[in-house]
CSV table of C-alpha atoms in Angstrom, one decimal:
chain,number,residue,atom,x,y,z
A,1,UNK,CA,-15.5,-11.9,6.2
A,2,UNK,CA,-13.5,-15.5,6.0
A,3,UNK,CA,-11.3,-16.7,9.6
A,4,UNK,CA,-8.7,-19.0,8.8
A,5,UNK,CA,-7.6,-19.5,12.1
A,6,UNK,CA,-3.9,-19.5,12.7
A,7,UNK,CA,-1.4,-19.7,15.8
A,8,UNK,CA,-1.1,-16.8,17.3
A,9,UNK,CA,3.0,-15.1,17.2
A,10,UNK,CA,4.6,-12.5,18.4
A,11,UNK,CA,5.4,-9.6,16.1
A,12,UNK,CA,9.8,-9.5,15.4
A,13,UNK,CA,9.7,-6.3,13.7
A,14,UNK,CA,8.2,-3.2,15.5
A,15,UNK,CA,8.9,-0.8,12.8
A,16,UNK,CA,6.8,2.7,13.7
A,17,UNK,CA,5.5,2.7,9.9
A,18,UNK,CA,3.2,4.5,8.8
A,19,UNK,CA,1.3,3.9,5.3
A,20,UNK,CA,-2.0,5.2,3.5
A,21,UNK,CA,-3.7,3.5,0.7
A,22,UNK,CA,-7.3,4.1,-1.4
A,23,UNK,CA,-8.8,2.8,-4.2
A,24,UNK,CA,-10.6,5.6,-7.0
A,25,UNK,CA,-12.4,5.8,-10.5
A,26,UNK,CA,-12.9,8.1,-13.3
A,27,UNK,CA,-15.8,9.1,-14.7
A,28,UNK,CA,-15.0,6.9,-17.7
A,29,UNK,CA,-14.7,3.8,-15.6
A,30,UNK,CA,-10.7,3.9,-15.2
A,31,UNK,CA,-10.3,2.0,-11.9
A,32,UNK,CA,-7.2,3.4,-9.8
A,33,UNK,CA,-5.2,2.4,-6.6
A,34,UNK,CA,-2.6,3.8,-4.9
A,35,UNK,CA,-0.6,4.6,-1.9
A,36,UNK,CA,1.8,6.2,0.1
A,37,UNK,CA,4.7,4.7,2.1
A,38,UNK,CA,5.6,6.7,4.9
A,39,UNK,CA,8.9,5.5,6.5
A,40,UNK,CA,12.4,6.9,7.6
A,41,UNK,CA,14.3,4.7,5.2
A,42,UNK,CA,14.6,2.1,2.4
A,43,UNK,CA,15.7,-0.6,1.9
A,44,UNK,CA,18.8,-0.9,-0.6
A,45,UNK,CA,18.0,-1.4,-4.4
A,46,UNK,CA,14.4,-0.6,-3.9
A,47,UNK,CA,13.1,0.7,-7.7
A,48,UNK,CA,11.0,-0.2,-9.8
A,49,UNK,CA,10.3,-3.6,-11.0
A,50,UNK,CA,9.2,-5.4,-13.8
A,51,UNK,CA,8.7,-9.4,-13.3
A,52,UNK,CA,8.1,-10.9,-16.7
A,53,UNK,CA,6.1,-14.1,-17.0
A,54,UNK,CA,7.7,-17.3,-16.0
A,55,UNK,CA,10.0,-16.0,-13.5
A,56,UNK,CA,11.0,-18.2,-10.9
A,57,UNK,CA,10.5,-16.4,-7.0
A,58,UNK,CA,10.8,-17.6,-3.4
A,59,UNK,CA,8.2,-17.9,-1.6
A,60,UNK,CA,10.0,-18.6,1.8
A,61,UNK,CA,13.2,-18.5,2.8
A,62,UNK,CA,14.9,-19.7,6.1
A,63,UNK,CA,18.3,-20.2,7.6
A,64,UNK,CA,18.8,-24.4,8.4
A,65,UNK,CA,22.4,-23.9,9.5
A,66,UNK,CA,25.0,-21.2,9.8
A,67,UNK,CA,25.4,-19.8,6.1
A,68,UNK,CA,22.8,-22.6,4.4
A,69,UNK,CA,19.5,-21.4,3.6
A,70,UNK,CA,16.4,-23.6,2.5
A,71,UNK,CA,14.2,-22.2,0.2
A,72,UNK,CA,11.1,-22.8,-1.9
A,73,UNK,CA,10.1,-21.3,-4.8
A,74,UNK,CA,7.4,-20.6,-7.3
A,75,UNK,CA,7.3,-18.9,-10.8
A,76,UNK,CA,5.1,-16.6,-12.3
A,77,UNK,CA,1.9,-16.8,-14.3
A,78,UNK,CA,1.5,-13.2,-15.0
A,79,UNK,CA,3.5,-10.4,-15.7
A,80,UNK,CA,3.5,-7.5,-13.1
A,81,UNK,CA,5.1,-4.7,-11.7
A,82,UNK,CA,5.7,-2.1,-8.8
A,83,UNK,CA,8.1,-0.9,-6.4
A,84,UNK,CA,10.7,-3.4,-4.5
A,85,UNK,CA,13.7,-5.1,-4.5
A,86,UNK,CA,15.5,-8.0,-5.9
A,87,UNK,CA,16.0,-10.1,-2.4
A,88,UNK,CA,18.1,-13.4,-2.3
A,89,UNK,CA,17.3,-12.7,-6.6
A,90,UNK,CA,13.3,-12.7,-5.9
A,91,UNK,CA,11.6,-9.8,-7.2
A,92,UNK,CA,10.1,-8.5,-3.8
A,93,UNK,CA,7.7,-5.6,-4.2
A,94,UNK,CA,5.5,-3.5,-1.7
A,95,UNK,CA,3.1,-2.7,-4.4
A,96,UNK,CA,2.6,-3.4,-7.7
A,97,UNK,CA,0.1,-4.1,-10.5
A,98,UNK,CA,-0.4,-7.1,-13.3
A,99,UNK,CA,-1.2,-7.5,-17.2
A,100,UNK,CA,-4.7,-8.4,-15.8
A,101,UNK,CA,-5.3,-5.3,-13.8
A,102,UNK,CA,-5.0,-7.0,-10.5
A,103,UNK,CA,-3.4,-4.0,-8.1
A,104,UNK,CA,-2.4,-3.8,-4.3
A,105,UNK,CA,0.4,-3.6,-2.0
A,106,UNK,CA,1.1,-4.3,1.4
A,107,UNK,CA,1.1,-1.9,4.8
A,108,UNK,CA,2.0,-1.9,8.4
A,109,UNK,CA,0.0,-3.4,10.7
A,110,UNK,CA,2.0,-2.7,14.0
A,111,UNK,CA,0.8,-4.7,17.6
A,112,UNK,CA,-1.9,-6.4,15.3
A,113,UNK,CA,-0.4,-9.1,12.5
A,114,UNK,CA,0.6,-12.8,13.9
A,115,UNK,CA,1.7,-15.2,11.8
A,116,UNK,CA,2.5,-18.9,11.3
A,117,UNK,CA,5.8,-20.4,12.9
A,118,UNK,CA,5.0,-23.8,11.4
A,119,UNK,CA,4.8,-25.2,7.8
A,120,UNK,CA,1.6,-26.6,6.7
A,121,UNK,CA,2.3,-29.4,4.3
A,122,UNK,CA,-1.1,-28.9,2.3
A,123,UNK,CA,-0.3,-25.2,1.9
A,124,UNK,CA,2.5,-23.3,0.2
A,125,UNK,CA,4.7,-21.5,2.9
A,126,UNK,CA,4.4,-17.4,2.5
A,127,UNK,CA,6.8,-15.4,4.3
A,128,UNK,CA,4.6,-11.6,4.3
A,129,UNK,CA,7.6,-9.9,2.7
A,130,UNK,CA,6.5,-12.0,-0.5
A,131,UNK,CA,3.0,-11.9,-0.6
A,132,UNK,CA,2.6,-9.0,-2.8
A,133,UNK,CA,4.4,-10.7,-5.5
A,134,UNK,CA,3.0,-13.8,-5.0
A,135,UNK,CA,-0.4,-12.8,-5.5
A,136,UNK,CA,0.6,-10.4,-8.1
A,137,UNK,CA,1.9,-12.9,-9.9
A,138,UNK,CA,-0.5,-16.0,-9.4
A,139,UNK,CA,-4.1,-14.0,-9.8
A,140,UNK,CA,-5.9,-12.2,-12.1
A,141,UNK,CA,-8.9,-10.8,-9.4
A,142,UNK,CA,-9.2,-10.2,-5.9
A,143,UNK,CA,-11.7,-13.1,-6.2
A,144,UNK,CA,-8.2,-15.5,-7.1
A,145,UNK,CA,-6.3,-13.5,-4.4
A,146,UNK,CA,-9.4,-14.4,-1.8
A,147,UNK,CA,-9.1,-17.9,-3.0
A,148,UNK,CA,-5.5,-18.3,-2.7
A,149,UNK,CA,-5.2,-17.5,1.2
A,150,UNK,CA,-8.4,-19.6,1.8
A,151,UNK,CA,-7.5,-22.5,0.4
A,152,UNK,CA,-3.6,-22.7,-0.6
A,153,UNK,CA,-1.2,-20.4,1.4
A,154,UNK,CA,0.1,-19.8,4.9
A,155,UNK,CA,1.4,-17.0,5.9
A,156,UNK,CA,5.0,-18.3,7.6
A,157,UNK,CA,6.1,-15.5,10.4
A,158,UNK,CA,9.7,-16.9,10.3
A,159,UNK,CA,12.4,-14.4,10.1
A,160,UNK,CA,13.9,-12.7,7.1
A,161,UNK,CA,16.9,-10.6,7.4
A,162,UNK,CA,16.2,-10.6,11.2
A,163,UNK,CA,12.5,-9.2,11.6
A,164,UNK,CA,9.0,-10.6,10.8
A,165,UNK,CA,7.9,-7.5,9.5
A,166,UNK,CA,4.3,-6.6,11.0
A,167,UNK,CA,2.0,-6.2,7.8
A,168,UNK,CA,-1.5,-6.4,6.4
A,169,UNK,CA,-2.6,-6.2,2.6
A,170,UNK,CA,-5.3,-4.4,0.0
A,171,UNK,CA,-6.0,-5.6,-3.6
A,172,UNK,CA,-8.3,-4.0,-5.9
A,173,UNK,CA,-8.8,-5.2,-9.9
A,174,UNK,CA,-11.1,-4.0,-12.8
A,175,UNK,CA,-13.9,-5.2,-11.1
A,176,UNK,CA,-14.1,-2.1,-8.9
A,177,UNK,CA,-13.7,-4.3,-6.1
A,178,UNK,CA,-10.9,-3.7,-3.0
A,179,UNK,CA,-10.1,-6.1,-0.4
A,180,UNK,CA,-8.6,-6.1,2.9
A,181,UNK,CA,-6.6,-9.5,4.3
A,182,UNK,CA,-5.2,-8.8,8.3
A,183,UNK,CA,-3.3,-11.5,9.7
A,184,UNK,CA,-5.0,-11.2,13.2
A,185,UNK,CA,-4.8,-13.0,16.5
A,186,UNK,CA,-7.8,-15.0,16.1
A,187,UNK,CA,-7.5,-15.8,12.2
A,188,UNK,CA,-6.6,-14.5,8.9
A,189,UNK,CA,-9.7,-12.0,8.1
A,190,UNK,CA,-10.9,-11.5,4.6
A,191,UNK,CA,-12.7,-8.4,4.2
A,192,UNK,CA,-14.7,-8.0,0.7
A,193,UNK,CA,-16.0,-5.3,-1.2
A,194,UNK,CA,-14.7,-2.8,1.5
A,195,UNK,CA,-14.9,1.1,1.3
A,196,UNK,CA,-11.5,0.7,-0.4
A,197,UNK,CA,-9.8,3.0,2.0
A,198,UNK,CA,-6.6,1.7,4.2
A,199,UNK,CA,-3.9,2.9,6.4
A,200,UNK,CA,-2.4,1.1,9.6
A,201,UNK,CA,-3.3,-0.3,12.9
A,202,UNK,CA,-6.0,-0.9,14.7
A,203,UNK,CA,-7.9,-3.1,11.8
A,204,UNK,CA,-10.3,-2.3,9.4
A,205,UNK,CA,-13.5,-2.8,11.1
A,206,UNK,CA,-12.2,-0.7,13.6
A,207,UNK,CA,-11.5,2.0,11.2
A,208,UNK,CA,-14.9,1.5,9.7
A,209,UNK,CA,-17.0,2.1,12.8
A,210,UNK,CA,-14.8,5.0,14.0
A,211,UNK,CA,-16.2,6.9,11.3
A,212,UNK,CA,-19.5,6.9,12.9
A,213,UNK,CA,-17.8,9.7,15.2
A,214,UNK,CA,-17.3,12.0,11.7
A,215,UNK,CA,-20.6,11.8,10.6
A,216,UNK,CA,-21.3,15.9,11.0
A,217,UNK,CA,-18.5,15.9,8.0
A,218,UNK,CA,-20.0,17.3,4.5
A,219,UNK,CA,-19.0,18.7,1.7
A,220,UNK,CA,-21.1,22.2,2.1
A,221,UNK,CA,-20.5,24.7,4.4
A,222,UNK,CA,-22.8,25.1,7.6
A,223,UNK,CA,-25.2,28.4,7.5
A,224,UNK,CA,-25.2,31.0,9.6
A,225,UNK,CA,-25.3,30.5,13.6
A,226,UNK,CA,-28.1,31.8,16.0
A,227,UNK,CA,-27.2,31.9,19.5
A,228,UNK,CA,-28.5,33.6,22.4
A,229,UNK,CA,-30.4,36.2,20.3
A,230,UNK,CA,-27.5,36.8,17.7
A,231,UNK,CA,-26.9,36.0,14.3
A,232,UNK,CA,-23.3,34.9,13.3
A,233,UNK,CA,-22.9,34.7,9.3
A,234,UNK,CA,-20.5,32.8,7.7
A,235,UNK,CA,-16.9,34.4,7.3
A,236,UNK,CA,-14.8,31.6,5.5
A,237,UNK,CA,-15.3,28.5,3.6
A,238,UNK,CA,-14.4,25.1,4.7
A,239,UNK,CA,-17.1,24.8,8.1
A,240,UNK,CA,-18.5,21.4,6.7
A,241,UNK,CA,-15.4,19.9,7.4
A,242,UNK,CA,-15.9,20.8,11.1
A,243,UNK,CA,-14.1,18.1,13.6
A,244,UNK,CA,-12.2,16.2,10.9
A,245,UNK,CA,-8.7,15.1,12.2
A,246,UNK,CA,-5.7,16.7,10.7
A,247,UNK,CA,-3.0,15.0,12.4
A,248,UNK,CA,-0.7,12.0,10.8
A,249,UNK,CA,-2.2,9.7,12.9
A,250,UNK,CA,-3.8,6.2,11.3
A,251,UNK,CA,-7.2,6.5,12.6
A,252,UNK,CA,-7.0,10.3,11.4
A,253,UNK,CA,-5.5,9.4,8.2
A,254,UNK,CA,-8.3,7.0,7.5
A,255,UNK,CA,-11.4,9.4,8.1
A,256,UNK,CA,-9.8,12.2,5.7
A,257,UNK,CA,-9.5,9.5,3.5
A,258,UNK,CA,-12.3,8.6,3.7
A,259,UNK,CA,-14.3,12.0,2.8
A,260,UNK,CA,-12.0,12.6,0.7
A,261,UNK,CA,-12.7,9.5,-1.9
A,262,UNK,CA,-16.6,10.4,-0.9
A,263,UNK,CA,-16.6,14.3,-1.9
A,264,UNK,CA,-13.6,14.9,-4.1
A,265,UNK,CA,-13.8,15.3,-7.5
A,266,UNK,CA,-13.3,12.5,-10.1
A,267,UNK,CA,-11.2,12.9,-13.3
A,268,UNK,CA,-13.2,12.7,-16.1
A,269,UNK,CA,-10.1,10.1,-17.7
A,270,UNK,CA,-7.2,8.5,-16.3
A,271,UNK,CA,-4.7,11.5,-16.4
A,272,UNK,CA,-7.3,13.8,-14.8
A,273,UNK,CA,-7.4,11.3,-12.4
A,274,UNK,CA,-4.2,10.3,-11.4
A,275,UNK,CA,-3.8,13.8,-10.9
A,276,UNK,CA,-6.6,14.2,-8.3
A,277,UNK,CA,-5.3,11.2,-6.7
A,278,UNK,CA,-1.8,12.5,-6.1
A,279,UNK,CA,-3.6,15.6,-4.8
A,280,UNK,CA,-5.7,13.4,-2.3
A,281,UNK,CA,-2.9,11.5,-1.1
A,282,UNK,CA,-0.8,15.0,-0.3
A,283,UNK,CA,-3.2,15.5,2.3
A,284,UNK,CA,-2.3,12.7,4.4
A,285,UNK,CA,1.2,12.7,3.6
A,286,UNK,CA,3.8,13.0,6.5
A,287,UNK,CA,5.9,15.9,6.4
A,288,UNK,CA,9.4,15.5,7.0
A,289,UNK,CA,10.3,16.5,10.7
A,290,UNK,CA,6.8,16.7,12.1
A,291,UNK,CA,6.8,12.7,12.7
A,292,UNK,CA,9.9,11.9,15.0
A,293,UNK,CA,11.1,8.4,15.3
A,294,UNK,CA,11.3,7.3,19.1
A,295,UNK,CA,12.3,3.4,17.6
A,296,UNK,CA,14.1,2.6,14.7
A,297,UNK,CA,12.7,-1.2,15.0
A,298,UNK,CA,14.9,-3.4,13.5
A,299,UNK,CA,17.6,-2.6,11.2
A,300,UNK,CA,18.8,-5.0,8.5
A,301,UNK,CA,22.2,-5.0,6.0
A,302,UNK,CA,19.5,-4.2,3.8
A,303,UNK,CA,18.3,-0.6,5.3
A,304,UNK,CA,19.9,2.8,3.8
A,305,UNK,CA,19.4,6.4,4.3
A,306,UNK,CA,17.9,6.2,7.4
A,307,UNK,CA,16.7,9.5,9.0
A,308,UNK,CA,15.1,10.3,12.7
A,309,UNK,CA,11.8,10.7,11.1
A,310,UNK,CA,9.1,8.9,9.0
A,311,UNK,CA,8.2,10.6,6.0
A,312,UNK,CA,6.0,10.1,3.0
A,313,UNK,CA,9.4,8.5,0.8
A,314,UNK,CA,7.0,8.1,-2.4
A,315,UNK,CA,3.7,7.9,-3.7
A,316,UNK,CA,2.5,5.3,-6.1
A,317,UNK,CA,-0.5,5.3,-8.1
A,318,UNK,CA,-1.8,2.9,-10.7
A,319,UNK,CA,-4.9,2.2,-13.7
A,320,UNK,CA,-5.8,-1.2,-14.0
A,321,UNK,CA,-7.3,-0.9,-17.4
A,322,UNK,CA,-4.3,1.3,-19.3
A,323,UNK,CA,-1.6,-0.6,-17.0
A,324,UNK,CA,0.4,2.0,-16.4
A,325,UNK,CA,2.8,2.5,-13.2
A,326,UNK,CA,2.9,5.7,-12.1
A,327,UNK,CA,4.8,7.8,-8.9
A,328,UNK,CA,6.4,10.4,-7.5
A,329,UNK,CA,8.6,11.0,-4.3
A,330,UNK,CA,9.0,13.9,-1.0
A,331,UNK,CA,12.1,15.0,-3.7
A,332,UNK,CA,10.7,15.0,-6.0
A,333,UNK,CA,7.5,15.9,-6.8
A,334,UNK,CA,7.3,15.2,-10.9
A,335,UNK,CA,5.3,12.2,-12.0
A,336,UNK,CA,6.9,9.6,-13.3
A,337,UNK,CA,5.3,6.3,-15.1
A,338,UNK,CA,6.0,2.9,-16.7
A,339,UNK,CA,3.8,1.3,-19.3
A,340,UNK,CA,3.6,-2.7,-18.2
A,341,UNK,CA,1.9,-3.7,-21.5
A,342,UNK,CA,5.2,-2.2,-23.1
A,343,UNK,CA,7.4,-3.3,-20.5
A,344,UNK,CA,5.7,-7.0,-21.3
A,345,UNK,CA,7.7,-7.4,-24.6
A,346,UNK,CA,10.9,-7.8,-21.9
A,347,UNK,CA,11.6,-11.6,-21.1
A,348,UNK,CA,13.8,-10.5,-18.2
A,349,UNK,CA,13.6,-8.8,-14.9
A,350,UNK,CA,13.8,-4.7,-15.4
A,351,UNK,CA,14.2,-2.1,-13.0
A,352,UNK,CA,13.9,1.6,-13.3
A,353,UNK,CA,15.3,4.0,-10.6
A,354,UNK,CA,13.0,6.0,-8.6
A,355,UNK,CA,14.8,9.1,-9.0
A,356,UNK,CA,14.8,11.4,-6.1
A,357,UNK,CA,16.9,14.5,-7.3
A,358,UNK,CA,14.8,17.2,-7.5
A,359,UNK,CA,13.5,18.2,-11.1
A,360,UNK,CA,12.4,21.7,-11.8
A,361,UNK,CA,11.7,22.8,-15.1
A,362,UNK,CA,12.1,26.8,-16.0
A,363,UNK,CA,9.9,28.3,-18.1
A,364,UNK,CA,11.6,31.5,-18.6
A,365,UNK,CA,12.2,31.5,-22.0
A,366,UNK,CA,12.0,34.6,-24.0
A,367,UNK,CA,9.9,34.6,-27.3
């Protein structure tokens, strides 16, 4: 674990996100990532994005006077895409994947994430919002992304459209390797070759040694129980799960997780796997109307469809070694997928809509 240690900063966006993440393989060494985002709205012109090479991005952006904004920039070294928007014309993306097989995206990390409030002049000013595509876009491995916030970036926890959203981030590449960065009170802390598994608050080590409280969970049922002169046999499947959490929780969602990547069964190839994953991550999705909204946080011009209750608004999954971009959404549930290494041939920004009408196909055709 690196600390960079930073100035501690009050949160500006309390948004009651949720989020899951976890990173998987096949049998034949297809490394995957994915997540789910679990909100109660999003934000205007999110879809899918492509960011060619050479495309120029902010990297901060702040208001100097009424109406005048200073900005800096930087422009991509690799090709990459995900899901995002195009914000004050920079490619702004939650999660995404590049032509190296670099993948990750970012999460809420509510009551937890402080950031900057002043500019470092021998680092490059990050607002969080654009950390995904920065890093996307400058590295190749996690061992580049750990490099970059060690030694060149600052996370800036200035205001952009009104909030300082509250997040932390995971990358994983072809390496098989997943980290964890959390922007944390005492430091910016690096966490390498983690378990691969990520959802919200509190932070990853705390995650990590809650599981110690799970460690009855296995993947075979218990036999049959002796007590007070009796024998009870076994009547249904599923007792080795005994005590898992089933609620929506973060700390719950993080031990099924968990177990889950441990004892489920791996594809034997990519589309095998992809479809296990989307399996996986349906049993931690969020259900719309069992996860009421008690604050809607902060609202920006940005912010559409907005509903009382957070819900699993997509899942994303990706290969690093095939590149393709793959998702589906609560509406629907057929996966869709982009192909970056055809989507490279593009010199300019594309973006593909996520498509949430519902798609049913009938198979009632008579032969």
């Amino acid at each position: 674990m690196t600390n960079i240690i930073v100035k501690q900063e009050q949160n500006k966006g309390d948004l009651s996100f949720g989020c899951s993440s976890f990173s998987w393989e096949t049998l034949d060494g297809k490394h995957l990532w994915g997540r789910n985002l679990d909100f109660n709205r999003l934000a205007k012109g999110t879809k899918v994005t492509y960011i060619p090479r050479g495309t120029k991005f902010y990297t901060s952006i702040k208001e100097v006077e009424k109406r005048q904004m200073e900005a800096k920039y930087e422009e991509t070294k690799y090709a990459a895409v995900g899901i995002g928007l195009l914000l004050q014309t920079t490619p702004t993306l939650y999660e995404g994947m590049n032509e190296k097989g670099l993948m990750g995206g970012q999460l809420y990390y509510r009551e937890f994430a402080h950031f900057e409030e002043k500019e470092r002049e021998d680092r490059i000013s990050l607002q969080p919002p654009f950390a995904v595509t920065y890093f996307l876009t400058k590295c190749a491995t996690v061992k580049e992304v750990v490099e970059e916030v060690q030694n060149h970036v600052n996370f800036l926890g200035i205001p952009l459209l009104g909030t300082v959203p509250p997040i932390h981030w995971t990358f994983s590449d072809r390496t098989g390797e997943t980290i964890i960065i959390e922007p944390d009170k005492d430091g910016v802390h690096i966490y390498r070759k983690t378990m691969g598994v990520m959802t919200n608050s509190p932070s990853y080590e705390w995650h990590r040694f809650n599981l110690l409280n799970y460690a009855q969970i296995r993947d075979f049922d218990y036999e049959e129980l002796v007590i007070n002169g009796e024998k009870l046999p076994q009547c249904f499947s599923g007792s080795g799960a005994f005590g898992m959490p089933g609620d929506w929780s973060s700390p719950s969602r993080f031990v099924r997780l968990s177990f889950l990547k441990q004892y489920a069964v791996k594809g034997k190839n990519e589309e095998e796997g992809i479809s296990h994953m989307f399996h996986l991550f349906q049993s931690v999705a969020f259900p719309l109307g069992m996860i009421k909204v008690s604050d809607q946080g902060a609202i920006t011009k940005e912010d559409t469809n907005i509903v009382p209750y957070d819900y699993t608004v997509y899942t994303s999954i990706m290969c690093a070694e095939s590149l393709k971009f793959y998702w589906n959404s609560y509406q629907n549930m057929r996966v869709q997928y982009v192909d970056l290494s055809i989507l490279m041939e593009q010199q300019q920004i594309q973006q593909f809509d996520l498509d949430f009408k519902q798609d049913f196909k009938c198979r009632n055709e008579i032969k």
